[in-house]
Short mmCIF file of C-alpha atoms and ligand atoms in Angstrom, two decimals:
data_model
loop_
_atom_site.label_atom_id
_atom_site.label_comp_id
_atom_site.label_asym_id
_atom_site.label_seq_id
_atom_site.Cartn_x
_atom_site.Cartn_y
_atom_site.Cartn_z
CA MET A 140 29.26 206.95 181.19
CA SER A 141 27.82 203.85 179.57
CA THR A 142 24.36 203.21 178.18
CA HIS A 143 22.74 199.81 178.46
CA PHE A 144 20.61 198.32 175.70
CA ASP A 145 18.74 195.03 175.41
CA ALA A 146 20.64 194.42 172.17
CA ILE A 147 23.41 195.99 170.09
CA VAL A 148 23.61 195.48 166.33
CA ILE A 149 26.95 196.41 164.74
CA GLY A 150 26.64 197.18 161.01
CA THR A 151 23.63 197.99 158.84
CA GLY A 152 24.21 195.56 155.98
CA GLN A 153 21.70 192.91 155.04
CA ALA A 154 21.18 191.22 158.41
CA GLY A 155 21.34 194.07 160.92
CA PRO A 156 18.47 196.40 159.98
CA SER A 157 15.75 193.75 159.69
CA LEU A 158 16.99 192.07 162.87
CA ALA A 159 16.95 195.44 164.68
CA GLY A 160 13.42 195.95 163.38
CA ARG A 161 12.24 192.66 164.83
CA LEU A 162 13.97 193.17 168.17
CA ALA A 163 12.66 196.73 168.53
CA ALA A 164 9.15 195.65 167.57
CA ALA A 165 9.34 193.05 170.34
CA GLY A 166 9.86 195.91 172.79
CA MET A 167 13.61 195.57 173.24
CA SER A 168 15.82 198.67 173.38
CA VAL A 169 18.25 198.36 170.47
CA ALA A 170 21.44 200.22 169.62
CA VAL A 171 22.43 200.11 165.95
CA VAL A 172 25.96 201.17 164.97
CA GLU A 173 27.05 202.11 161.43
CA ARG A 174 30.47 203.52 160.60
CA LYS A 175 29.88 204.53 156.99
CA LEU A 176 27.04 204.04 154.52
CA PHE A 177 23.68 202.70 155.71
CA GLY A 178 22.74 199.55 153.84
CA GLY A 179 26.32 198.26 153.59
CA THR A 180 27.91 196.61 150.58
CA CYS A 181 24.86 195.40 148.69
CA VAL A 182 23.12 198.75 148.73
CA ASN A 183 26.12 201.00 148.14
CA THR A 184 28.92 199.16 146.34
CA GLY A 185 27.57 195.68 145.54
CA CYS A 186 24.39 194.14 144.22
CA ILE A 187 22.14 197.16 143.75
CA PRO A 188 24.51 199.57 141.99
CA THR A 189 26.10 196.84 139.88
CA LYS A 190 22.79 195.41 138.71
CA THR A 191 21.60 198.93 137.92
CA MET A 192 24.71 199.39 135.77
CA VAL A 193 24.27 195.93 134.23
CA ALA A 194 20.84 197.14 133.09
CA SER A 195 22.43 200.17 131.38
CA ALA A 196 24.98 197.89 129.75
CA TYR A 197 22.21 195.58 128.53
CA ALA A 198 20.36 198.53 127.00
CA ALA A 199 23.52 199.54 125.11
CA HIS A 200 24.05 195.97 123.96
CA MET A 201 20.48 195.62 122.70
CA ALA A 202 20.63 199.00 121.00
CA ARG A 203 23.69 197.80 119.08
CA ARG A 204 21.84 194.60 118.18
CA ALA A 205 18.65 196.44 117.24
CA ALA A 206 18.96 195.57 113.55
CA VAL A 207 18.71 191.87 114.45
CA TYR A 208 15.14 192.61 115.52
CA GLY A 209 14.33 194.75 112.50
CA VAL A 210 14.68 197.95 114.47
CA ASN A 211 16.61 200.89 113.06
CA VAL A 212 18.84 202.87 115.37
CA ASP A 213 20.31 205.74 113.43
CA GLY A 214 23.93 206.57 114.10
CA ASN A 215 26.38 205.09 116.58
CA VAL A 216 25.24 203.81 119.94
CA SER A 217 27.24 205.52 122.65
CA VAL A 218 26.99 205.56 126.41
CA ASP A 219 26.90 208.67 128.58
CA MET A 220 28.75 207.50 131.67
CA VAL A 221 27.74 210.56 133.69
CA ARG A 222 24.10 209.58 133.21
CA VAL A 223 24.80 205.89 133.81
CA LYS A 224 26.40 206.82 137.13
CA ALA A 225 23.62 209.27 138.01
CA ARG A 226 21.01 206.55 137.43
CA LYS A 227 23.02 204.13 139.53
CA ASP A 228 23.46 206.73 142.29
CA ALA A 229 19.72 207.42 142.35
CA VAL A 230 18.72 203.76 142.71
CA SER A 231 21.42 203.00 145.26
CA GLY A 232 20.83 206.28 147.11
CA ASN A 233 17.10 205.64 147.46
CA SER A 234 17.84 202.33 149.01
CA ARG A 235 20.45 203.78 151.39
CA THR A 236 18.27 206.64 152.59
CA GLY A 237 15.38 204.19 152.95
CA VAL A 238 17.38 202.02 155.36
CA GLU A 239 18.79 205.04 157.21
CA GLY A 240 15.42 206.76 157.60
CA TRP A 241 13.76 203.54 158.71
CA LEU A 242 16.34 202.86 161.43
CA LYS A 243 16.48 206.47 162.65
CA GLY A 244 12.70 206.64 162.88
CA MET A 245 12.34 203.24 164.51
CA LYS A 246 10.70 203.13 167.93
CA ASN A 247 13.00 201.62 170.62
CA CYS A 248 16.03 201.98 168.32
CA THR A 249 18.98 204.36 168.81
CA VAL A 250 21.39 204.82 165.91
CA PHE A 251 25.07 205.54 166.56
CA GLU A 252 27.23 206.67 163.65
CA GLY A 253 30.85 205.68 164.10
CA HIS A 254 33.24 202.77 164.25
CA ALA A 255 32.31 200.15 166.85
CA ARG A 256 34.98 198.28 168.82
CA PHE A 257 34.55 195.77 171.62
CA GLU A 258 36.06 196.70 174.98
CA SER A 259 34.87 193.50 176.66
CA PRO A 260 32.35 190.73 175.88
CA ARG A 261 29.54 193.06 177.00
CA GLU A 262 30.88 196.50 176.04
CA VAL A 263 31.14 198.22 172.67
CA ARG A 264 32.70 201.65 172.22
CA VAL A 265 31.57 204.06 169.50
CA GLY A 266 33.59 207.25 169.87
CA ASP A 267 32.66 208.74 173.25
CA ASN A 268 29.76 206.36 173.75
CA LEU A 269 30.19 203.12 175.66
CA LEU A 270 27.32 200.78 174.94
CA THR A 271 26.64 197.71 177.03
CA SER A 272 24.40 194.73 176.36
CA ASP A 273 24.00 191.01 177.01
CA LYS A 274 23.13 190.46 173.34
CA ILE A 275 25.47 191.73 170.64
CA TYR A 276 24.97 190.97 166.94
CA ILE A 277 27.95 191.53 164.65
CA ASN A 278 27.04 192.28 161.03
CA VAL A 279 30.18 194.05 159.80
CA GLY A 280 30.43 192.55 156.30
CA GLY A 281 33.57 192.56 154.21
CA ARG A 282 35.66 194.50 151.74
CA ALA A 283 37.74 193.85 148.63
CA VAL A 284 41.00 191.97 149.14
CA ILE A 285 44.03 194.02 148.08
CA PRO A 286 46.44 191.26 147.11
CA ASP A 287 50.10 191.27 147.95
CA MET A 288 51.31 191.47 144.33
CA PRO A 289 54.61 193.04 143.25
CA GLY A 290 54.33 196.63 142.05
CA LEU A 291 50.75 197.14 143.17
CA ASP A 292 51.86 199.94 145.51
CA HIS A 293 53.15 201.91 142.53
CA VAL A 294 50.12 201.83 140.25
CA PRO A 295 46.61 203.25 140.57
CA TYR A 296 43.87 200.66 140.88
CA LEU A 297 40.13 200.42 141.42
CA THR A 298 38.02 198.13 143.59
CA ASN A 299 34.29 197.50 143.53
CA SER A 300 33.96 200.47 145.94
CA SER A 301 35.98 203.04 143.97
CA MET A 302 34.34 201.84 140.72
CA MET A 303 31.19 203.47 142.05
CA ALA A 304 32.71 206.92 141.42
CA VAL A 305 33.64 206.17 137.79
CA ASP A 306 31.68 208.54 135.55
CA PHE A 307 33.91 208.23 132.48
CA LEU A 308 34.73 205.48 130.04
CA PRO A 309 38.07 203.82 130.74
CA LYS A 310 39.81 203.31 127.40
CA HIS A 311 41.10 199.90 128.38
CA LEU A 312 40.03 198.28 131.65
CA ILE A 313 42.06 195.36 132.92
CA VAL A 314 40.10 193.28 135.40
CA VAL A 315 42.30 191.18 137.66
CA GLY A 316 40.17 188.24 138.77
CA GLY A 317 37.97 186.07 136.56
CA SER A 318 35.25 185.31 139.07
CA TYR A 319 31.79 186.70 139.87
CA VAL A 320 32.57 190.37 140.62
CA GLY A 321 35.24 190.66 137.91
CA LEU A 322 33.11 189.16 135.15
CA GLU A 323 30.13 191.38 135.89
CA PHE A 324 32.24 194.55 135.75
CA GLY A 325 34.19 193.26 132.73
CA GLN A 326 31.18 192.59 130.53
CA MET A 327 29.45 195.76 131.73
CA PHE A 328 32.34 198.05 130.79
CA ARG A 329 32.86 196.28 127.48
CA ARG A 330 29.23 197.05 126.66
CA PHE A 331 29.71 200.66 127.75
CA GLY A 332 32.49 200.84 125.15
CA SER A 333 35.78 200.12 126.96
CA GLU A 334 38.30 197.62 125.74
CA VAL A 335 38.40 194.96 128.45
CA THR A 336 40.98 192.36 129.40
CA ILE A 337 40.26 189.84 132.14
CA VAL A 338 43.32 188.37 133.86
CA GLU A 339 42.82 185.16 135.79
CA MET A 340 45.42 183.16 137.72
CA GLY A 341 43.65 179.85 137.27
CA PRO A 342 43.23 177.75 134.14
CA ARG A 343 39.58 178.79 133.69
CA LEU A 344 37.03 181.44 134.63
CA VAL A 345 34.71 180.97 137.64
CA HIS A 346 36.62 177.86 138.71
CA LYS A 347 34.00 176.86 141.31
CA GLU A 348 31.55 176.13 138.48
CA ASP A 349 31.57 173.07 136.26
CA GLU A 350 34.00 173.09 133.35
CA ASP A 351 31.19 173.26 130.78
CA VAL A 352 29.76 176.32 132.57
CA SER A 353 33.19 178.00 132.65
CA ALA A 354 33.72 177.24 128.97
CA ALA A 355 30.32 178.61 127.96
CA ILE A 356 30.89 181.80 129.96
CA HIS A 357 34.32 182.16 128.38
CA GLY A 358 32.67 181.93 124.95
CA ILE A 359 29.96 184.44 125.84
CA LEU A 360 32.57 187.01 126.90
CA GLU A 361 34.87 186.36 123.94
CA ASN A 362 31.91 186.82 121.59
CA GLU A 363 31.88 190.41 122.83
CA ALA A 364 35.58 190.82 122.12
CA ILE A 365 36.66 190.69 125.76
CA SER A 366 40.24 189.47 125.95
CA ILE A 367 40.70 186.68 128.51
CA ARG A 368 44.16 185.84 129.81
CA LEU A 369 44.19 182.65 131.89
CA ASN A 370 46.97 180.93 133.85
CA ALA A 371 48.46 184.23 134.98
CA LYS A 372 50.41 182.47 137.70
CA CYS A 373 52.58 185.38 138.76
CA ILE A 374 50.91 188.77 138.48
CA ALA A 375 52.92 191.99 138.91
CA PHE A 376 52.29 195.62 138.02
CA SER A 377 54.27 198.55 136.61
CA ARG A 378 53.66 201.89 134.87
CA ARG A 379 54.50 202.66 131.26
CA GLY A 380 53.77 206.28 130.44
CA ASP A 381 50.11 206.89 131.32
CA GLU A 382 49.25 203.23 131.26
CA THR A 383 49.44 200.34 133.69
CA VAL A 384 51.18 197.13 132.72
CA VAL A 385 49.93 193.92 134.27
CA HIS A 386 52.68 191.32 134.00
CA LEU A 387 51.24 187.84 133.76
CA ASP A 388 54.33 185.70 134.12
CA CYS A 389 57.27 186.65 136.31
CA SER A 390 59.68 184.53 134.25
CA ASP A 391 58.56 185.99 130.91
CA LYS A 392 58.55 189.79 130.97
CA SER A 393 56.95 189.99 127.51
CA ASN A 394 53.80 188.28 128.74
CA GLU A 395 51.75 191.31 129.75
CA ALA A 396 48.50 193.21 129.35
CA VAL A 397 48.56 197.00 129.09
CA GLY A 398 45.58 199.15 129.97
CA THR A 399 44.50 202.57 131.19
CA HIS A 400 42.73 201.30 134.33
CA VAL A 401 42.97 198.27 136.58
CA LEU A 402 40.14 196.79 138.63
CA LEU A 403 41.08 194.37 141.40
CA ALA A 404 38.45 191.67 141.86
CA VAL A 405 40.32 188.86 143.56
CA GLY A 406 38.06 188.18 146.52
CA ARG A 407 36.62 189.62 149.71
CA ARG A 408 37.82 189.69 153.30
CA PRO A 409 35.76 190.17 156.45
CA ASN A 410 35.83 193.50 158.35
CA THR A 411 36.91 191.78 161.54
CA ASP A 412 40.46 193.09 161.88
CA ASP A 413 39.59 196.35 163.67
CA LEU A 414 36.65 195.34 165.81
CA GLY A 415 38.41 194.63 169.11
CA LEU A 416 37.32 191.00 168.91
CA GLU A 417 40.34 190.00 170.97
CA LYS A 418 39.00 192.06 173.90
CA ALA A 419 35.73 190.16 173.71
CA GLY A 420 37.47 186.79 173.24
CA VAL A 421 35.57 186.08 170.00
CA ALA A 422 37.26 183.38 167.92
CA MET A 423 38.08 183.78 164.23
CA ASP A 424 39.34 181.31 161.65
CA SER A 425 42.53 181.72 159.61
CA ARG A 426 40.71 183.91 157.05
CA GLY A 427 39.42 186.30 159.71
CA ASN A 428 35.86 184.96 159.57
CA ILE A 429 34.11 184.87 162.93
CA VAL A 430 33.53 181.25 163.89
CA VAL A 431 29.83 180.52 164.49
CA ASP A 432 27.69 177.46 165.07
CA ASP A 433 24.63 176.43 163.08
CA GLN A 434 22.56 179.10 164.87
CA LEU A 435 25.16 181.83 164.42
CA ARG A 436 26.40 181.86 168.03
CA THR A 437 30.06 182.72 168.44
CA ASN A 438 32.20 181.03 171.09
CA VAL A 439 31.27 183.86 173.50
CA PRO A 440 27.77 183.53 174.96
CA GLY A 441 25.61 186.54 174.05
CA ILE A 442 27.54 187.39 170.88
CA TRP A 443 26.36 186.34 167.41
CA ALA A 444 27.91 186.97 163.98
CA LEU A 445 25.75 187.40 160.89
CA GLY A 446 26.35 187.86 157.17
CA ASP A 447 29.63 187.92 155.25
CA CYS A 448 31.76 188.22 158.41
CA ASN A 449 30.94 184.62 159.44
CA GLY A 450 32.06 183.09 156.15
CA LYS A 451 28.93 180.98 155.85
CA GLY A 452 27.26 182.79 152.99
CA GLY A 453 28.79 185.58 150.98
CA PHE A 454 25.51 186.80 149.51
CA THR A 455 22.82 189.30 150.36
CA HIS A 456 20.17 186.63 150.67
CA THR A 457 22.33 184.55 153.01
CA ALA A 458 23.09 187.59 155.19
CA TYR A 459 19.39 188.46 155.33
CA ASN A 460 18.60 184.84 156.19
CA ASP A 461 21.16 185.02 159.02
CA GLY A 462 19.10 187.86 160.49
CA GLU A 463 15.96 185.72 160.20
CA ILE A 464 17.71 182.79 161.91
CA ALA A 465 18.87 185.00 164.78
CA SER A 466 15.46 186.59 165.36
CA ALA A 467 13.58 183.28 165.01
CA ASN A 468 15.81 181.67 167.64
CA LEU A 469 15.51 184.59 170.04
CA LEU A 470 11.91 185.68 169.58
CA ASP A 471 9.90 182.85 168.02
CA ASN A 472 11.19 179.80 169.86
CA ASP A 473 11.93 178.52 166.35
CA PRO A 474 15.33 176.81 166.12
CA ARG A 475 16.11 177.84 162.53
CA ARG A 476 19.59 176.90 161.35
CA VAL A 477 22.11 177.81 158.66
CA SER A 478 22.15 174.18 157.53
CA ASP A 479 18.45 174.47 156.56
CA ARG A 480 19.64 176.66 153.70
CA ILE A 481 20.25 175.38 150.16
CA LEU A 482 23.14 177.00 148.31
CA ALA A 483 21.73 179.33 145.67
CA TYR A 484 23.13 182.33 143.83
CA ALA A 485 23.39 184.03 140.46
CA LEU A 486 26.16 185.47 138.32
CA TYR A 487 24.85 188.58 136.61
CA ILE A 488 26.63 188.55 133.33
CA ASP A 489 24.25 188.49 130.39
CA PRO A 490 22.88 185.90 129.96
CA PRO A 491 22.94 185.23 133.71
CA LEU A 492 23.87 182.04 135.48
CA GLY A 493 21.43 180.77 138.11
CA ARG A 494 22.87 178.13 140.43
CA VAL A 495 21.51 175.85 143.13
CA GLY A 496 22.97 173.00 145.11
CA MET A 497 25.75 170.74 143.89
CA THR A 498 27.72 171.08 140.68
CA GLU A 499 28.09 168.09 138.35
CA ALA A 500 31.72 167.76 139.49
CA GLU A 501 30.60 167.60 143.14
CA VAL A 502 27.98 164.99 142.36
CA ARG A 503 30.57 162.87 140.53
CA ARG A 504 33.01 163.23 143.43
CA SER A 505 30.31 162.16 145.90
CA GLY A 506 30.20 158.77 144.14
CA ARG A 507 26.43 158.47 144.37
CA LYS A 508 24.26 157.14 141.55
CA ALA A 509 22.88 160.16 139.75
CA LEU A 510 20.85 161.26 136.76
CA ILE A 511 21.48 164.30 134.59
CA CYS A 512 19.69 166.29 131.91
CA LYS A 513 21.07 169.09 129.83
CA ARG A 514 19.57 171.33 127.13
CA ALA A 515 21.15 174.05 125.02
CA MET A 516 19.34 177.38 125.03
CA THR A 517 19.19 177.10 121.21
CA ARG A 518 16.51 174.45 121.92
CA VAL A 519 14.40 176.76 124.07
CA ALA A 520 11.67 178.51 122.06
CA ARG A 521 11.54 181.61 124.25
CA ALA A 522 15.28 182.13 123.90
CA VAL A 523 15.03 181.72 120.12
CA GLU A 524 12.15 184.21 119.98
CA LYS A 525 14.27 186.69 121.92
CA ASP A 526 17.37 185.87 119.87
CA GLU A 527 19.23 185.25 123.12
CA THR A 528 20.28 181.62 122.72
CA GLN A 529 23.67 181.48 124.45
CA GLY A 530 24.11 179.03 127.33
CA PHE A 531 22.48 175.85 128.53
CA MET A 532 20.50 174.32 131.39
CA LYS A 533 21.65 171.35 133.44
CA ILE A 534 19.91 169.55 136.31
CA LEU A 535 21.22 166.70 138.48
CA MET A 536 19.13 164.19 140.43
CA ASP A 537 19.88 161.42 142.92
CA ALA A 538 19.05 158.19 141.03
CA GLU A 539 17.71 156.46 144.14
CA THR A 540 15.83 159.14 146.08
CA HIS A 541 14.86 161.13 142.96
CA LEU A 542 15.67 164.33 144.88
CA ILE A 543 17.19 167.17 142.90
CA LEU A 544 20.85 167.63 143.82
CA GLY A 545 21.71 170.75 141.90
CA ALA A 546 21.28 172.79 138.75
CA SER A 547 23.00 175.38 136.57
CA ILE A 548 20.84 177.56 134.35
CA LEU A 549 23.09 179.67 132.14
CA GLY A 550 20.81 181.52 129.78
CA VAL A 551 18.26 184.24 129.36
CA GLY A 552 16.19 184.44 132.56
CA GLY A 553 18.48 181.94 134.32
CA ASP A 554 18.47 183.99 137.54
CA GLU A 555 14.67 183.66 137.75
CA VAL A 556 14.14 180.20 136.24
CA ILE A 557 16.43 178.61 138.83
CA HIS A 558 13.80 179.28 141.51
CA SER A 559 11.41 176.72 140.06
CA ILE A 560 14.08 174.15 140.90
CA LEU A 561 15.14 175.71 144.20
CA ASP A 562 11.59 175.68 145.57
CA VAL A 563 11.13 172.00 144.70
CA MET A 564 14.41 171.28 146.50
CA TYR A 565 13.10 173.09 149.60
CA THR A 566 9.93 170.99 149.55
CA LYS A 567 12.14 167.85 149.43
CA ALA A 568 9.81 166.52 146.73
CA PRO A 569 11.14 164.16 144.03
CA TYR A 570 11.90 165.61 140.61
CA THR A 571 8.84 163.78 139.22
CA VAL A 572 6.63 166.44 140.84
CA ILE A 573 8.10 169.21 138.71
CA GLN A 574 8.31 166.87 135.70
CA ARG A 575 4.50 166.60 135.74
CA ALA A 576 3.91 170.30 136.39
CA VAL A 577 2.39 172.21 133.47
CA HIS A 578 4.44 175.35 132.97
CA ILE A 579 3.43 178.43 131.01
CA HIS A 580 4.24 178.65 127.31
CA PRO A 581 6.38 180.28 126.04
CA THR A 582 8.85 180.58 128.89
CA VAL A 583 12.32 179.27 129.59
CA SER A 584 10.86 177.52 132.66
CA GLU A 585 8.48 175.44 130.53
CA LEU A 586 11.45 173.35 129.40
CA ILE A 587 12.30 172.22 132.94
CA PRO A 588 9.59 169.48 132.98
CA THR A 589 10.56 168.48 129.42
CA MET A 590 14.22 168.16 130.40
CA LEU A 591 13.30 166.03 133.39
CA GLY A 592 11.71 163.56 130.98
CA GLU A 593 15.04 163.19 129.15
CA LEU A 594 17.29 161.94 131.94
CA GLN A 595 20.54 160.12 131.43
CA VAL A 596 22.65 158.17 133.90
CA LEU A 597 25.58 160.31 135.03
C1 FAD B 970 30.47 194.12 143.38
C2 FAD B 970 29.62 193.22 144.23
C3 FAD B 970 28.45 192.74 143.71
C4 FAD B 970 27.65 191.89 144.50
N1 FAD B 970 26.50 191.40 143.94
C5 FAD B 970 25.73 190.57 144.67
C6 FAD B 970 24.52 190.05 144.14
O1 FAD B 970 24.15 190.35 143.01
N2 FAD B 970 23.77 189.24 144.91
C7 FAD B 970 24.15 188.89 146.18
O2 FAD B 970 23.44 188.14 146.83
N3 FAD B 970 25.30 189.37 146.71
C8 FAD B 970 26.09 190.19 145.99
N4 FAD B 970 27.23 190.70 146.54
C9 FAD B 970 27.56 190.32 147.93
C10 FAD B 970 26.73 191.14 148.92
O3 FAD B 970 26.89 192.51 148.68
C11 FAD B 970 27.17 190.81 150.33
O4 FAD B 970 27.13 189.41 150.51
C12 FAD B 970 26.24 191.44 151.36
O5 FAD B 970 26.20 192.85 151.23
C13 FAD B 970 26.72 191.07 152.77
O6 FAD B 970 25.94 191.73 153.69
P1 FAD B 970 26.41 191.88 155.19
O7 FAD B 970 25.18 192.26 155.92
O8 FAD B 970 27.12 190.69 155.63
O9 FAD B 970 27.50 193.05 155.21
P2 FAD B 970 27.65 194.43 154.46
O10 FAD B 970 26.57 194.64 153.48
O11 FAD B 970 29.04 194.49 153.97
O12 FAD B 970 27.43 195.50 155.62
C14 FAD B 970 28.29 195.63 156.70
C15 FAD B 970 28.11 197.00 157.32
O13 FAD B 970 28.85 197.06 158.53
C16 FAD B 970 29.49 198.31 158.63
N5 FAD B 970 30.63 198.15 159.53
C17 FAD B 970 31.74 197.38 159.33
N6 FAD B 970 32.56 197.44 160.40
C18 FAD B 970 31.96 198.25 161.29
C19 FAD B 970 32.32 198.71 162.59
N7 FAD B 970 33.43 198.30 163.19
N8 FAD B 970 31.48 199.57 163.21
C20 FAD B 970 30.32 199.96 162.63
N9 FAD B 970 29.93 199.56 161.41
C21 FAD B 970 30.74 198.71 160.74
C22 FAD B 970 29.86 198.64 157.20
O14 FAD B 970 30.08 200.03 157.02
C23 FAD B 970 28.64 198.12 156.45
O15 FAD B 970 27.67 199.13 156.31
C24 FAD B 970 28.04 191.55 145.81
C25 FAD B 970 29.22 192.06 146.34
C26 FAD B 970 30.01 192.89 145.55
C27 FAD B 970 31.27 193.43 146.14
#
């Protein structure tokens, strides 16, 4: 027995639910399939729980710094991890049940709970149910990469998912991977009270960022007594008593870090390996990402891939935007495209890094004539008032068109301030527009126009 729907949405991450909502509201019969937790990575094991925990870590950090502000906190500041986790579970859980309740109560929408696999380009099996449709949207997301490193099979380790169950303070957390996920967890647990070591294979942290950004982040973390071990070219694992040894150099056995817990944060892989894509004839690239065009169509007519599984985004906002692109193309006769999107994201250490567009290194490599401005957060009144002066702001412009090419705002409020630049980039207006804007005092954003009056040739 098979059931036909006007559309099938596989996965309830950041693209699927809103897309299902639009399709169902347009009168289409929609099947939504979820194999595990409604809301996917962001809601359950990614953005929402981590940023909730980052907020707890910030509170602990500020409590320890209270005297700087003339505030007395009597006694030691300590963190109750059971309550930190309970708070995180409540915020994340509200979001999950919100998505689940919305989909299950949605007119024209039928929710199937189970693992979806293609049986043909028009058929998807979920347990005993065979669903058929001419329009299938894949939104299956990704999961943590478990690297093929010697000894890993013989030691316990955590990932971003299993970290969600941690309701105790690891004595010494070793984070393998010095990029976005690893740095957020590393700083967070240091602030909770763990000793933290970050092990990175490359010569610097967050290697996709400019060298000055990496160096500033390195300094911010070291200021909190986080140990950073770079150039760990050959990582292996073993047990010593109750502890885990992370070997950093296969030719030098003494080069090691020893801790009570290990978190693997070395990247993500798409959930495309057990989806029956071969039965549908859907093409993937060498990393397992589903190959899509600028409007998210796969090579098989009637099948689209949205979110992390298409390798075109990697963020919640890009996955959500994929859903908007798909619905606009289908329902609004609006040919929205992935290439309309400007790269933008944040790294939620404290202070955060807000990023848009090209890095300075990319601008230099492009060979175009460019202008740059840079300001330390020590020269930003609002940051001084808050006594949060680590980091800097940097903006790059095309010297001929005067369009903004990119920016890095590493500093207090950087995740919000970056939007004043991003929005100008979307308008395709020259930087002189924002240079003449009168921003509110005292804010970090008020220095953006000032900086744009202090340009130098790159
Ligand atoms: C620790 C961490 C922190 C992050 N922080 C941020 C952040 O601050 N900001 C940001 O923008 N991004 C962040 N991200 C990334 C963000 O979470 C993802 O980019 C986003 O969730 C991707 O959404 P998605 O819709 O592609 O897939 P997902 O959210 O991964 O959802 C996919 C869904 O599909 C389901 N599924 C998979 N296979 C099947 C199947 N065969 N059948 C049925 N269902 C299936 C899964 O169970 C899941 O519910 C973070 C990620 C991590 C790991």
